[in-house]
Amino acid sequence: MDDAGFMALALAEAQRGFDEGGVPVGAVLVGVEGRLLGGGHNRRVQDGDPIAHGEMDCLRRVGRMRSYAGTTLYTTLTPCMMCTGTIIQFGISRVVIGENRSFDGNEDFLQSRGVAVTVLDDPACVALMQRFQREKPAVWAEDIGVDPPG
């Protein structure tokens, strides 16, 4: 499977989160040999867990590994600083980002720490996040740690 195929799996996770009433960010982790290791989606709203971002849920579901070297994390939205730190901490080699229009992430920081970064600018990822931001601006503000609108 190629980057677009794995991003489609991450987007399906994001859609699951949206359908559950949460923030639509999904992620999947792919091993060195190109095999899907697991996926997850943002569960902050559903679980009342402030750190249950899509990338974090994905890694929790994949579980403990001896090494994450050579793995690729596909995420529908550019990672926040918390998720960026986790990517660096565990030595994930590559991050493929669905879109970076909706949030000013940490791509330069990832690259400065040796992580290969690819931004797909996927229209479906953009559309889902824009829909969420229109429909639930207060939840979005909470997720990114800013004051709610109005």
XYZ file of N, CA, C and O in Angstrom:
600
model
N 0.853 -1.186 0.000
C 0.000 0.000 0.000
C 0.894 1.242 0.000
O 1.948 1.253 0.623
N 0.454 2.299 -0.653
C 1.224 3.535 -0.729
C 0.720 4.552 0.306
O -0.195 4.265 1.084
N 1.346 5.752 0.282
C 0.973 6.790 1.252
C -0.514 7.119 1.197
O -1.163 7.279 2.240
N -1.072 7.223 0.010
C -2.496 7.560 -0.116
C -3.372 6.473 0.506
O -4.379 6.778 1.162
N -2.995 5.233 0.325
C -3.775 4.127 0.897
C -3.746 4.119 2.413
O -4.786 3.940 3.068
N -2.555 4.324 2.991
C -2.471 4.361 4.456
C -3.157 5.605 5.022
O -3.777 5.554 6.087
N -3.091 6.729 4.267
C -3.788 7.929 4.739
C -5.299 7.693 4.705
O -6.018 8.193 5.583
N -5.780 6.937 3.761
C -7.216 6.620 3.722
C -7.621 5.860 4.981
O -8.720 6.081 5.515
N -6.749 4.995 5.487
C -7.039 4.282 6.739
C -7.056 5.257 7.923
O -7.915 5.160 8.799
N -6.103 6.198 7.932
C -6.083 7.204 8.998
C -7.334 8.081 8.931
O -7.930 8.418 9.961
N -7.752 8.422 7.713
C -8.959 9.232 7.543
C -10.200 8.475 8.013
O -11.105 9.071 8.609
N -10.238 7.175 7.793
C -11.361 6.372 8.301
C -11.401 6.432 9.822
O -12.477 6.494 10.430
N -10.232 6.418 10.466
C -10.168 6.579 11.925
C -10.689 7.955 12.330
O -11.445 8.093 13.298
N -10.284 8.995 11.585
C -10.751 10.359 11.882
C -12.270 10.444 11.754
O -12.937 11.062 12.592
N -12.802 9.819 10.730
C -14.255 9.823 10.533
C -14.952 9.122 11.695
O -16.005 9.573 12.157
N -14.362 8.038 12.186
C -14.915 7.333 13.348
C -14.997 8.287 14.548
O -16.003 8.334 15.250
N -13.914 9.027 14.765
C -13.912 9.992 15.860
C -14.983 11.047 15.692
O -15.695 11.396 16.636
N -15.128 11.565 14.484
C -16.159 12.560 14.197
C -17.544 11.982 14.458
O -18.383 12.620 15.102
N -17.777 10.763 13.984
C -19.082 10.114 14.160
C -19.404 9.856 15.627
O -20.576 9.798 16.003
N -18.380 9.713 16.456
C -18.560 9.509 17.895
C -18.747 10.830 18.645
O -18.925 10.832 19.858
N -18.674 11.947 17.937
C -18.830 13.256 18.558
C -17.528 13.885 18.987
O -17.515 14.904 19.673
N -16.408 13.299 18.572
C -15.096 13.802 18.966
C -14.398 14.567 17.862
O -14.971 14.870 16.815
N -13.138 14.867 18.116
C -12.296 15.611 17.187
C -11.826 14.659 16.080
O -11.286 13.595 16.379
N -12.006 15.015 14.812
C -11.687 14.097 13.728
C -10.214 14.075 13.325
O -9.817 14.586 12.272
N -9.400 13.492 14.179
C -7.998 13.263 13.848
C -7.745 11.773 14.005
O -8.015 11.205 15.063
N -7.259 11.162 12.936
C -6.967 9.736 12.957
C -5.519 9.483 12.602
O -4.864 10.315 11.971
N -5.026 8.325 13.024
C -3.636 7.969 12.748
C -3.495 6.460 12.622
O -4.260 5.708 13.242
N -2.521 6.045 11.822
C -2.135 4.640 11.743
C -0.612 4.562 11.764
O 0.074 5.477 11.292
N -0.107 3.469 12.304
C 1.335 3.235 12.337
C 1.643 2.049 11.442
O 0.980 1.007 11.516
N 2.657 2.219 10.610
C 3.068 1.199 9.650
C 4.503 0.787 9.957
O 5.371 1.639 10.182
N 4.731 -0.520 9.973
C 6.045 -1.059 10.291
C 7.033 -0.955 9.152
O 6.686 -0.590 8.015
N 8.260 -1.320 9.448
C 9.357 -1.246 8.497
C 9.028 -1.982 7.197
O 9.322 -1.510 6.104
N 8.401 -3.122 7.324
C 8.089 -3.947 6.157
C 6.812 -3.508 5.433
O 6.353 -4.185 4.515
N 6.235 -2.385 5.833
C 5.044 -1.867 5.182
C 3.746 -2.479 5.656
O 2.705 -2.313 5.029
N 3.805 -3.137 6.802
C 2.606 -3.787 7.360
C 1.934 -2.846 8.360
O 2.592 -2.237 9.199
N 0.601 -2.759 8.277
C -0.161 -1.951 9.230
C -0.035 -2.561 10.612
O -0.322 -3.744 10.818
N 0.405 -1.739 11.583
C 0.548 -2.201 12.967
C -0.679 -1.868 13.809
O -0.970 -2.560 14.776
N -1.387 -0.818 13.448
C -2.582 -0.436 14.193
C -2.959 1.004 13.922
O -2.251 1.721 13.234
N -4.095 1.400 14.469
C -4.587 2.750 14.266
C -5.412 3.222 15.443
O -5.747 2.442 16.341
N -5.719 4.493 15.430
C -6.541 5.077 16.481
C -7.033 6.447 16.062
O -6.695 6.934 14.985
N -7.834 7.041 16.910
C -8.355 8.373 16.628
C -8.481 9.172 17.923
O -8.447 8.616 19.010
N -8.596 10.479 17.749
C -8.707 11.379 18.896
C -9.917 10.956 19.735
O -11.018 10.804 19.221
N -9.677 10.772 21.048
C -10.726 10.315 21.963
C -10.865 11.250 23.176
O -11.362 10.842 24.213
N -10.416 12.486 23.038
C -10.474 13.430 24.160
C -11.900 13.609 24.677
O -12.138 13.556 25.879
N -12.824 13.848 23.756
C -14.218 14.091 24.138
C -14.848 12.802 24.652
O -15.464 12.779 25.730
N -14.695 11.725 23.906
C -15.347 10.465 24.230
C -14.885 9.911 25.586
O -15.696 9.380 26.349
N -13.592 10.017 25.881
C -13.038 9.432 27.108
C -12.795 10.455 28.217
O -12.385 10.071 29.313
N -12.986 11.746 27.921
C -12.672 12.772 28.909
C -11.180 12.783 29.248
O -10.795 13.118 30.360
N -10.350 12.437 28.282
C -8.909 12.296 28.472
C -8.195 13.398 27.692
O -8.200 13.374 26.457
N -7.579 14.354 28.365
C -6.999 15.497 27.663
C -5.822 15.161 26.759
O -5.483 15.959 25.894
N -5.208 14.006 26.932
C -4.065 13.675 26.073
C -4.368 12.558 25.078
O -3.468 12.023 24.443
N -5.632 12.234 24.889
C -6.002 11.157 23.970
C -6.125 11.671 22.532
O -7.155 11.522 21.880
N -5.054 12.268 22.038
C -5.026 12.726 20.649
C -4.956 11.510 19.729
O -4.642 10.399 20.164
N -5.214 11.706 18.451
C -5.240 10.609 17.499
C -3.944 9.819 17.453
O -3.945 8.584 17.441
N -2.822 10.531 17.449
C -1.524 9.861 17.405
C -1.277 9.056 18.682
O -0.758 7.933 18.627
N -1.669 9.621 19.819
C -1.468 8.941 21.101
C -2.347 7.691 21.188
O -1.895 6.638 21.642
N -3.603 7.797 20.748
C -4.501 6.642 20.755
C -3.963 5.542 19.841
O -3.999 4.361 20.191
N -3.452 5.928 18.692
C -2.867 4.963 17.770
C -1.720 4.208 18.440
O -1.678 2.971 18.413
N -0.807 4.936 19.057
C 0.348 4.288 19.690
C -0.078 3.412 20.862
O 0.484 2.332 21.070
N -1.069 3.857 21.623
C -1.584 3.015 22.716
C -2.137 1.703 22.180
O -1.934 0.644 22.763
N -2.866 1.784 21.076
C -3.489 0.588 20.501
C -2.456 -0.343 19.861
O -2.636 -1.559 19.885
N -1.411 0.227 19.290
C -0.330 -0.597 18.742
C 0.378 -1.321 19.884
O 0.705 -2.496 19.790
N 0.579 -0.602 20.969
C 1.225 -1.203 22.135
C 2.738 -1.065 22.112
O 3.328 -0.493 21.203
N 3.307 -1.608 23.105
C 4.742 -1.515 23.339
C 5.524 -2.243 22.235
O 5.183 -3.354 21.846
N 6.579 -1.578 21.777
C 7.477 -2.174 20.787
C 8.909 -1.963 21.271
O 9.207 -0.976 21.918
N 9.779 -2.883 20.930
C 11.189 -2.730 21.301
C 11.786 -1.491 20.662
O 12.615 -0.803 21.244
N 11.396 -1.241 19.420
C 11.913 -0.091 18.692
C 10.872 0.361 17.675
O 10.216 -0.466 17.046
N 10.784 1.663 17.524
C 9.895 2.245 16.523
C 10.690 2.733 15.316
O 10.125 3.320 14.397
N 12.000 2.495 15.322
C 12.851 2.911 14.210
C 12.348 2.271 12.922
O 12.001 1.090 12.889
N 12.285 3.073 11.887
C 11.830 2.586 10.591
C 10.332 2.597 10.402
O 9.852 2.307 9.308
N 9.571 2.934 11.444
C 8.118 2.989 11.303
C 7.687 4.326 10.711
O 8.419 5.319 10.756
N 6.478 4.319 10.162
C 5.879 5.542 9.611
C 4.536 5.761 10.285
O 3.711 4.850 10.339
N 4.339 6.971 10.794
C 3.064 7.358 11.385
C 2.311 8.215 10.375
O 2.836 9.225 9.900
N 1.119 7.791 10.042
C 0.224 8.557 9.172
C -0.792 9.234 10.065
O -1.461 8.573 10.855
N -0.908 10.554 9.949
C -1.866 11.300 10.758
C -2.598 12.302 9.878
O -1.992 12.918 8.996
N -3.891 12.440 10.111
C -4.699 13.297 9.245
C -4.424 14.776 9.454
O -4.726 15.585 8.578
N -3.854 15.146 10.585
C -3.573 16.551 10.898
C -2.159 16.673 11.426
O -1.681 15.803 12.164
N -1.495 17.738 11.092
C -0.127 17.957 11.558
C -0.066 17.841 13.086
O -0.947 18.324 13.788
N 0.927 17.157 13.614
C 0.967 16.886 15.065
C 1.201 18.127 15.929
O 1.975 19.015 15.575
N 0.537 18.131 17.083
C 0.763 19.157 18.097
C 2.118 18.889 18.764
O 2.781 17.887 18.489
N 2.517 19.753 19.670
C 3.805 19.588 20.341
C 3.845 18.314 21.190
O 4.873 17.632 21.243
N 2.751 17.964 21.844
C 2.727 16.744 22.659
C 2.972 15.515 21.785
O 3.795 14.658 22.108
N 2.258 15.435 20.671
C 2.408 14.278 19.785
C 3.763 14.304 19.088
O 4.385 13.257 18.886
N 4.244 15.498 18.747
C 5.574 15.641 18.166
C 6.631 15.104 19.119
O 7.530 14.364 18.721
N 6.517 15.459 20.389
C 7.469 14.967 21.388
C 7.451 13.456 21.500
O 8.499 12.811 21.639
N 6.264 12.874 21.412
C 6.141 11.415 21.481
C 6.787 10.760 20.264
O 7.486 9.749 20.389
N 6.576 11.341 19.098
C 7.185 10.824 17.868
C 8.707 10.821 18.004
O 9.382 9.831 17.698
N 9.253 11.921 18.494
C 10.702 12.038 18.662
C 11.190 11.105 19.759
O 12.194 10.401 19.597
N 10.492 11.075 20.885
C 10.891 10.240 22.025
C 11.064 8.779 21.631
O 12.003 8.121 22.046
N 10.147 8.270 20.809
C 10.182 6.860 20.460
C 10.886 6.570 19.137
O 10.948 5.423 18.715
N 11.407 7.601 18.488
C 12.224 7.381 17.300
C 11.467 6.949 16.065
O 12.014 6.239 15.206
N 10.213 7.376 15.948
C 9.461 7.111 14.720
C 10.193 7.827 13.588
O 10.514 9.004 13.694
N 10.469 7.110 12.509
C 11.345 7.626 11.458
C 10.688 8.591 10.485
O 11.335 9.486 9.954
N 9.413 8.377 10.236
C 8.736 9.171 9.203
C 7.314 9.484 9.645
O 6.654 8.627 10.241
N 6.865 10.691 9.308
C 5.483 11.102 9.568
C 4.887 11.603 8.259
O 5.477 12.452 7.587
N 3.732 11.058 7.915
C 2.995 11.510 6.732
C 1.743 12.204 7.241
O 0.957 11.621 7.994
N 1.572 13.456 6.834
C 0.518 14.327 7.353
C -0.539 14.547 6.274
O -0.209 14.943 5.149
N -1.786 14.320 6.637
C -2.880 14.526 5.693
C -3.065 15.979 5.325
O -3.239 16.316 4.156
N -3.041 16.841 6.330
C -3.202 18.279 6.078
C -2.607 19.107 7.190
O -2.549 18.677 8.341
N -2.131 20.305 6.820
C -1.548 21.215 7.798
C -2.125 22.621 7.681
O -1.553 23.566 8.185
N -3.265 22.752 7.028
C -3.913 24.068 6.890
C -4.645 24.473 8.168
O -4.720 25.648 8.500
N -5.235 23.503 8.855
C -6.121 23.780 9.987
C -5.389 24.062 11.286
O -5.986 24.582 12.218
N -4.133 23.686 11.352
C -3.389 23.800 12.601
C -1.923 24.009 12.271
O -1.377 23.336 11.398
N -1.288 24.937 12.976
C 0.128 25.222 12.787
C 0.929 24.244 13.634
O 1.139 24.464 14.816
N 1.325 23.156 13.044
C 2.001 22.086 13.774
C 3.498 22.276 13.901
O 4.005 23.397 13.854
N 4.186 21.179 14.009
C 5.607 21.204 14.362
C 6.469 20.454 13.357
O 7.397 19.745 13.721
N 6.165 20.637 12.097
C 6.890 19.927 11.058
C 8.372 20.268 11.035
O 9.219 19.376 10.898
N 8.698 21.551 11.168
C 10.106 21.949 11.159
C 10.862 21.330 12.327
O 12.003 20.890 12.174
N 10.224 21.286 13.483
C 10.863 20.692 14.661
C 11.095 19.196 14.444
O 12.165 18.672 14.759
N 10.101 18.502 13.897
C 10.270 17.081 13.595
C 11.466 16.882 12.672
O 12.325 16.028 12.918
N 11.526 17.672 11.611
C 12.617 17.540 10.648
C 13.970 17.860 11.283
O 14.959 17.192 10.990
N 13.984 18.840 12.164
C 15.253 19.201 12.823
C 15.768 18.079 13.718
O 16.951 18.034 14.046
N 14.868 17.171 14.098
C 15.244 16.028 14.934
C 15.398 14.742 14.120
O 15.415 13.652 14.662
N 15.489 14.879 12.807
C 15.778 13.741 11.947
C 14.584 12.941 11.468
O 14.748 11.875 10.870
N 13.367 13.435 11.710
C 12.167 12.740 11.262
C 11.837 13.205 9.842
O 11.774 14.411 9.585
N 11.653 12.267 8.930
C 11.237 12.610 7.573
C 9.752 12.969 7.600
O 8.949 12.244 8.202
N 9.390 14.082 6.998
C 8.009 14.573 7.018
C 7.503 14.743 5.588
O 8.181 15.356 4.763
N 6.321 14.220 5.327
C 5.647 14.388 4.044
C 4.261 14.947 4.330
O 3.542 14.411 5.171
N 3.901 16.027 3.635
C 2.559 16.606 3.758
C 1.811 16.328 2.459
O 2.249 16.734 1.388
N 0.687 15.613 2.567
C -0.087 15.242 1.385
C -1.066 16.324 0.947
O -1.464 16.358 -0.204
N -1.476 17.205 1.858
C -2.512 18.209 1.583
C -3.735 17.529 0.962
O -4.233 17.912 -0.087
N -4.208 16.504 1.653
C -5.312 15.670 1.184
C -6.638 16.419 1.314
O -7.015 16.819 2.414
N -7.361 16.612 0.215
C -8.619 17.367 0.261
C -9.664 16.772 1.212
O -10.428 17.510 1.834
N -9.717 15.437 1.335
C -10.697 14.818 2.242
C -10.355 15.106 3.695
O -11.253 15.327 4.514
N -9.070 15.123 4.031
C -8.660 15.465 5.404
C -9.018 16.919 5.712
O -9.528 17.232 6.792
N -8.744 17.798 4.757
C -9.068 19.223 4.921
C -10.571 19.395 5.110
O -11.025 20.094 6.025
N -11.363 18.766 4.262
C -12.822 18.931 4.303
C -13.410 18.452 5.624
O -14.275 19.126 6.203
N -12.957 17.311 6.123
C -13.493 16.802 7.385
C -13.155 17.735 8.546
O -14.018 18.053 9.370
N -11.918 18.214 8.595
C -11.534 19.113 9.682
C -12.266 20.445 9.578
O -12.720 20.997 10.581
N -12.425 20.969 8.379
C -13.160 22.233 8.226
C -14.618 22.078 8.647
O -15.177 22.979 9.283
N -15.211 20.951 8.323
C -16.596 20.699 8.753
C -16.676 20.688 10.276
O -17.558 21.316 10.875
N -15.755 19.985 10.906
C -15.733 19.921 12.365
C -15.556 21.314 12.971
O -16.256 21.681 13.914
N -14.629 22.089 12.439
C -14.379 23.426 12.978
C -15.602 24.323 12.854
O -15.866 25.127 13.747
N -16.351 24.190 11.776
C -17.596 24.960 11.600
C -18.668 24.518 12.587
O -19.371 25.334 13.170
N -18.801 23.194 12.754
C -19.889 22.658 13.570
C -19.599 22.681 15.066
O -20.530 22.770 15.867
N -18.345 22.580 15.455
C -17.995 22.507 16.878
C -16.791 23.380 17.208
O -15.758 22.893 17.675
N -16.904 24.695 17.009
C -15.747 25.572 17.231
C -15.244 25.569 18.681
O -14.039 25.687 18.912
N -16.124 25.415 19.642
C -15.683 25.414 21.040
C -14.871 24.163 21.367
O -13.875 24.234 22.102
N -15.262 23.023 20.826
C -14.518 21.782 21.065
C -13.163 21.861 20.379
O -12.146 21.432 20.935
N -13.115 22.431 19.185
C -11.850 22.606 18.481
C -10.918 23.516 19.288
O -9.742 23.200 19.474
N -11.441 24.629 19.780
C -10.631 25.547 20.580
C -10.071 24.838 21.814
O -8.888 24.994 22.151
N -10.900 24.044 22.459
C -10.458 23.282 23.623
C -9.344 22.316 23.252
O -8.346 22.177 23.962
N -9.484 21.649 22.118
C -8.506 20.655 21.696
C -7.132 21.255 21.450
O -6.130 20.653 21.766
N -7.099 22.467 20.875
C -5.815 23.080 20.574
C -5.360 24.061 21.653
O -4.330 24.723 21.500
N -6.126 24.153 22.738
C -5.699 24.942 23.882
C -5.805 26.440 23.721
O -4.963 27.185 24.223
N -6.850 26.898 23.043
C -7.080 28.333 22.910
C -8.456 28.681 23.479
O -9.291 27.789 23.687
N -8.695 29.968 23.703
C -9.994 30.395 24.197
C -11.061 30.143 23.136
O -10.821 30.376 21.943
N -12.239 29.685 23.561
C -13.310 29.445 22.588
C -13.766 30.737 21.943
O -13.666 31.816 22.528
N -14.279 30.648 20.714
C -14.761 31.852 20.027
C -15.962 32.458 20.734
O -16.727 31.760 21.383
N -16.099 33.767 20.547
C -17.275 34.468 21.070
C -17.185 34.696 22.483
O -17.751 35.045 23.354
